[in-house]
Amino acid sequence: MRRVFLYFVMMLAVGAGLCAWWLNRDLAMDAAAVDLSIDPGTSVRGVAQAVQAAGVDVDPTLLYWWFRLSGQARQIKAGSYELERGATPLSLLRKLVRGEEALRVLTMVEGWNFAQLRAAMARAEHLKPDSQGLSGAVIMAQLGRPELHPEGRFYPDSYTYAKGSSDLALLKRAMRAMDHRLEAAWSQRSAETPLKSADEALVLASIVEKETGRAADRALIAGVFVNRLRIGMPLQTDPTVIYGLGESFDGNLRKRDLLRDTPWNTYTRGGLPPTPIAMPGKAAMLATVQPAPTKALYFVARGDGSSQFSSSLEEHNRAVNKYQRPP
C-alpha cells in the first residue's frame, strides 16, 4: 500500500513538473509577433482556438483546459492583442486577464485643420478607416453633432488606441476632450471679453493658434484681435484667407487672394469667420479668453518667429518696412 502511495505521489510530482514546464515554455509562433483579436462574447474554447488561428503553434484543447483550471477563464477580456516570441501559456493568460491590448498612438497636432487630421488618421497603423469616404457633415452626424462643422472640434493631443479600433471612436474621444477643454477655458474668460460664446472663443483661438510663432507672443496676439473686435475693426489675418482658399492655395499668398471674398476672408468681411480654421490647443484657448492687456491693433512677423506690435497704423507701417520689405 505504501508503495502505491509513493507511486501516486511520484506521478503527481511528475505531472506537476510537466504542467510547470508547459506553462513556462515559450509558445512557438509563425512570426516574431502575431495579432490576436478576441471579439466580445467569445467562449473560452473560442479564445483558445483564436490563439491557434492567429499563428501560435499550440494545442487549443490544452490551452482551453489551462484557462479553465486556472480559475480565471471568466476574466479574459475581449480586445486586440499582440503576442511576441517569448510568450508562454502563463504570460498569455496574464495578458488576456489584464486586458493588455496592443496599443498604438496617434498625435493630433495643434494648428492642424480637419483635412490634415483626416490624412493623419488615414496613415495611422491599424486604425479602422470607418470615416473614409464620408463628408465632414456625415462624420459629425455619426458623432452625434450634426449641427456642428468639424473644423476645430477635436482637441490636439496624443491618443492611444487598440489595433483595429474605429477612427470614428478616436474622433469622438478627441471631440469630447475639446468640449471639456473649451468649457474649462470659457469658464475662465475675462469679464471684458467681447466674445459672446464659447464657440466664438474657439473660432478666435484657432486664429491665434495659426498666427502665433512664439509662445511668449500668444496672449498679445489674442489681445490685438480682441481689440479689433471690440472696436469693429476687421481682423485682417492671412491664415483665414488661406483657409478660405482651400486646395487652390499654392503656398504663395497674393494681393488678389486678399481681395477674393470667401466666408473666411477677414479682409473682405468683418467679425469672426463662420467656423474655426484649425485645432487650437489649451494655451491658445486660454490666451483668447484671457488676452494680454495691450493697446496694440497691429502686429507683424519679425522673421525670427516673434512679432512686432504697434498701436497705430503709422507705427505698424514702419515695422512692416523694417521687417518685411527688403532694403
XYZ file of C-alpha atoms in Angstrom:
327
model
C 0.000 0.000 0.000
C 2.840 2.317 0.867
C 4.441 1.544 -2.466
C 1.229 2.522 -4.296
C 1.040 5.724 -2.321
C 4.646 6.619 -3.155
C 3.990 5.820 -6.802
C 0.942 8.074 -6.750
C 2.928 10.913 -5.135
C 5.683 10.457 -7.695
C 3.204 10.634 -10.559
C 1.682 13.772 -9.111
C 5.139 15.310 -8.864
C 5.923 14.354 -12.444
C 2.570 15.717 -13.590
C 3.108 18.942 -11.700
C 6.558 19.249 -13.204
C 5.231 18.716 -16.707
C 2.498 21.299 -16.133
C 5.017 23.801 -14.805
C 7.286 23.103 -17.798
C 4.428 23.573 -20.288
C 3.086 26.705 -18.619
C 6.519 28.360 -18.754
C 7.509 27.039 -22.169
C 7.807 29.547 -24.999
C 4.923 29.300 -27.427
C 6.032 28.615 -30.999
C 4.820 31.278 -33.425
C 4.677 31.751 -37.163
C 6.300 35.203 -36.872
C 8.160 37.388 -34.387
C 4.789 38.807 -33.354
C 1.225 37.793 -34.157
C -2.042 39.668 -33.802
C -4.795 38.124 -31.710
C -8.321 39.509 -31.853
C -10.951 38.368 -29.365
C -14.484 39.512 -30.014
C -16.889 40.245 -27.150
C -18.821 37.153 -26.147
C -16.188 34.680 -27.380
C -16.261 31.431 -25.389
C -13.205 30.169 -23.527
C -12.806 27.402 -26.089
C -13.179 30.015 -28.825
C -10.370 32.074 -27.266
C -8.070 29.047 -27.272
C -8.918 28.356 -30.911
C -8.362 32.027 -31.815
C -4.863 31.837 -30.323
C -4.009 28.901 -32.586
C -5.647 30.570 -35.607
C -3.582 33.729 -35.016
C -0.397 31.776 -35.750
C 0.565 30.237 -32.405
C 1.588 26.572 -32.582
C -0.328 25.295 -29.561
C -2.925 22.620 -28.905
C -6.143 24.602 -28.342
C -7.543 21.819 -26.137
C -4.592 22.078 -23.740
C -4.908 25.845 -23.767
C -8.637 25.617 -23.107
C -8.126 23.404 -20.055
C -5.372 25.657 -18.781
C -7.742 28.620 -18.963
C -10.484 26.648 -17.207
C -8.326 25.129 -14.462
C -6.651 28.448 -13.717
C -9.942 29.769 -12.342
C -9.525 32.960 -14.428
C -11.302 31.942 -17.620
C -14.229 34.277 -16.985
C -11.846 37.204 -16.520
C -10.441 37.007 -20.051
C -11.184 40.288 -21.805
C -12.105 40.878 -25.408
C -9.743 43.087 -27.398
C -6.859 43.282 -29.843
C -3.597 41.814 -28.599
C -0.079 41.447 -29.902
C 1.738 38.242 -28.920
C 5.514 38.297 -29.227
C 8.031 35.482 -29.226
C 8.897 34.534 -25.677
C 5.255 34.460 -24.620
C 4.235 31.438 -22.557
C 0.832 29.978 -21.699
C 1.268 31.597 -18.277
C 2.082 35.087 -19.617
C -0.589 34.734 -22.307
C -3.348 34.215 -19.761
C -1.988 37.076 -17.657
C -2.134 39.389 -20.683
C -5.691 38.357 -21.558
C -6.948 38.709 -17.988
C -5.352 42.131 -17.546
C -6.620 43.279 -20.929
C -3.159 44.370 -22.038
C -4.183 45.250 -25.564
C -1.745 46.209 -28.293
C -1.959 49.989 -28.365
C -0.920 52.478 -30.999
C -0.650 56.260 -30.682
C -1.987 58.998 -32.942
C -0.857 62.552 -32.239
C -3.173 65.336 -33.341
C -1.043 68.455 -33.730
C -2.049 71.952 -32.617
C -2.839 74.053 -35.659
C -3.844 71.164 -37.899
C -7.022 71.620 -39.897
C -9.590 68.862 -40.359
C -8.149 67.776 -43.706
C -4.724 67.289 -42.129
C -6.275 65.348 -39.262
C -8.081 63.028 -41.675
C -4.875 62.464 -43.631
C -3.055 61.524 -40.423
C -5.813 59.072 -39.471
C -5.646 57.510 -42.932
C -1.906 56.899 -42.390
C -2.304 55.598 -38.833
C -1.301 51.982 -38.319
C -4.136 49.537 -37.617
C -6.783 52.266 -37.284
C -10.020 51.139 -38.912
C -10.967 53.768 -41.561
C -14.712 53.895 -40.906
C -14.795 57.596 -41.820
C -13.132 57.079 -45.196
C -15.268 58.487 -47.976
C -17.631 60.254 -45.600
C -18.147 64.017 -45.783
C -17.419 66.190 -42.774
C -21.139 66.678 -42.242
C -21.805 62.933 -42.236
C -18.920 62.358 -39.841
C -20.319 64.893 -37.392
C -23.741 63.256 -37.670
C -22.114 59.909 -36.879
C -20.532 61.522 -33.821
C -23.889 62.852 -32.657
C -23.210 66.508 -33.519
C -24.933 67.074 -36.877
C -25.315 70.796 -36.174
C -21.561 71.407 -35.968
C -18.907 71.971 -38.629
C -15.996 69.565 -37.969
C -13.258 72.165 -38.176
C -11.567 72.829 -34.844
C -13.835 70.465 -32.898
C -11.143 67.950 -31.948
C -8.616 68.545 -29.199
C -4.987 68.256 -30.323
C -3.273 65.655 -28.145
C -1.769 62.159 -28.301
C -4.386 59.393 -28.223
C -3.769 55.687 -27.723
C -5.991 53.163 -29.454
C -6.226 49.408 -29.745
C -5.364 47.782 -33.047
C -8.467 47.608 -35.175
C -10.208 50.484 -33.397
C -12.515 52.710 -35.431
C -11.270 56.145 -36.419
C -14.757 57.414 -35.561
C -14.297 56.231 -31.974
C -10.995 58.104 -31.834
C -12.638 61.247 -33.202
C -15.385 61.002 -30.605
C -12.781 60.913 -27.818
C -10.993 63.931 -29.286
C -14.304 65.778 -29.693
C -15.243 65.164 -26.067
C -11.791 66.280 -24.972
C -12.271 69.542 -26.901
C -15.698 70.020 -25.311
C -14.109 69.695 -21.878
C -11.116 71.935 -22.632
C -13.233 74.618 -24.261
C -15.719 74.650 -21.394
C -12.854 74.943 -18.905
C -11.286 77.832 -20.833
C -14.586 79.662 -21.293
C -15.263 79.464 -17.554
C -12.048 81.454 -17.037
C -12.867 84.217 -19.530
C -12.166 87.847 -18.775
C -15.210 89.920 -17.810
C -14.267 92.400 -20.554
C -14.200 89.933 -23.431
C -16.253 90.929 -26.496
C -16.726 87.241 -27.303
C -20.331 86.153 -26.834
C -19.961 82.380 -26.551
C -17.550 79.522 -26.146
C -17.940 78.789 -29.867
C -16.748 82.299 -30.714
C -13.789 81.741 -28.396
C -12.975 78.535 -30.267
C -13.022 80.330 -33.612
C -10.737 83.108 -32.403
C -8.453 80.657 -30.601
C -7.918 78.808 -33.885
C -6.743 82.069 -35.462
C -4.465 82.820 -32.512
C -3.036 79.301 -32.852
C -2.197 79.829 -36.524
C -0.778 83.323 -36.037
C 1.495 82.522 -33.091
C 5.116 81.939 -33.990
C 6.471 82.266 -30.466
C 4.600 81.166 -27.349
C 5.514 84.351 -25.475
C 3.562 86.418 -28.036
C 0.363 84.358 -27.894
C -1.548 86.461 -25.334
C -0.524 89.710 -27.073
C -1.718 88.397 -30.440
C -5.015 87.481 -28.812
C -5.104 90.997 -27.340
C -4.748 92.561 -30.797
C -7.657 90.556 -32.204
C -9.823 91.245 -29.167
C -9.100 94.971 -29.511
C -10.123 94.846 -33.168
C -13.348 93.006 -32.403
C -14.147 95.486 -29.657
C -13.968 98.498 -31.993
C -15.431 96.766 -35.062
C -12.156 96.695 -36.988
C -11.669 93.811 -39.474
C -9.352 91.097 -38.191
C -7.403 91.043 -41.481
C -5.498 87.870 -40.715
C -3.842 85.866 -43.500
C -4.493 82.340 -42.118
C -8.244 82.839 -42.515
C -7.770 83.853 -46.136
C -5.596 80.805 -46.770
C -8.182 78.564 -45.159
C -10.912 80.025 -47.356
C -8.852 79.397 -50.491
C -8.731 75.704 -49.663
C -6.902 73.456 -52.105
C -6.472 76.333 -54.577
C -3.851 77.903 -52.292
C -0.418 77.224 -53.808
C 1.700 78.389 -50.879
C 2.084 81.959 -52.121
C -0.458 84.466 -50.797
C -1.015 87.287 -53.284
C -2.865 90.602 -53.130
C -5.617 89.203 -55.335
C -6.115 86.425 -52.792
C -6.704 89.007 -50.067
C -9.433 90.538 -52.236
C -11.070 87.228 -53.129
C -14.178 87.048 -50.979
C -14.936 83.831 -49.077
C -16.797 83.346 -45.793
C -13.388 83.091 -44.089
C -11.754 86.158 -45.657
C -11.326 88.558 -42.746
C -10.111 91.288 -45.121
C -13.378 91.410 -47.027
C -15.683 90.555 -44.114
C -15.939 91.911 -40.599
C -16.074 89.975 -37.365
C -15.193 86.345 -36.861
C -15.277 83.759 -39.661
C -18.127 81.222 -39.506
C -16.001 78.322 -38.227
C -12.604 77.697 -36.695
C -9.776 77.309 -39.164
C -7.727 74.756 -37.200
C -7.483 72.846 -33.933
C -6.372 75.226 -31.169
C -4.505 73.923 -28.155
C -5.085 74.705 -24.495
C -2.653 77.656 -24.479
C -4.335 79.332 -27.459
C -7.773 78.955 -25.900
C -6.650 80.393 -22.565
C -4.871 83.294 -24.287
C -8.036 84.046 -26.251
C -10.269 84.289 -23.187
C -7.567 85.988 -21.104
C -5.697 88.202 -23.590
C -2.804 90.368 -22.502
C -3.765 93.979 -21.766
C -2.455 95.961 -24.724
C -3.335 98.953 -26.882
C -1.858 97.285 -29.946
C -4.027 96.922 -33.034
C -1.360 95.566 -35.367
C 1.482 93.062 -35.390
C 3.978 91.895 -37.975
C 6.385 88.953 -38.018
C 9.993 89.885 -37.362
C 11.281 86.862 -39.262
C 12.622 85.033 -36.204
C 9.299 83.657 -35.010
C 8.476 86.673 -32.853
C 6.167 89.597 -33.663
C 6.403 93.389 -33.510
C 3.284 95.015 -32.037
C 2.035 98.512 -32.869
C -0.830 100.662 -31.630
C -1.060 102.915 -34.716
C -1.058 102.341 -38.456
C 1.889 104.679 -38.916
C 3.932 102.725 -36.391
C 2.846 99.462 -37.990
C 3.904 100.611 -41.475
C 7.348 101.421 -40.146
C 7.557 97.943 -38.652
C 6.472 96.378 -41.946
C 9.142 98.354 -43.813
C 11.749 97.225 -41.302
C 10.900 93.543 -41.029
C 9.039 92.579 -44.201
C 10.317 94.676 -47.082
C 13.793 94.163 -48.487
C 16.210 97.137 -48.190
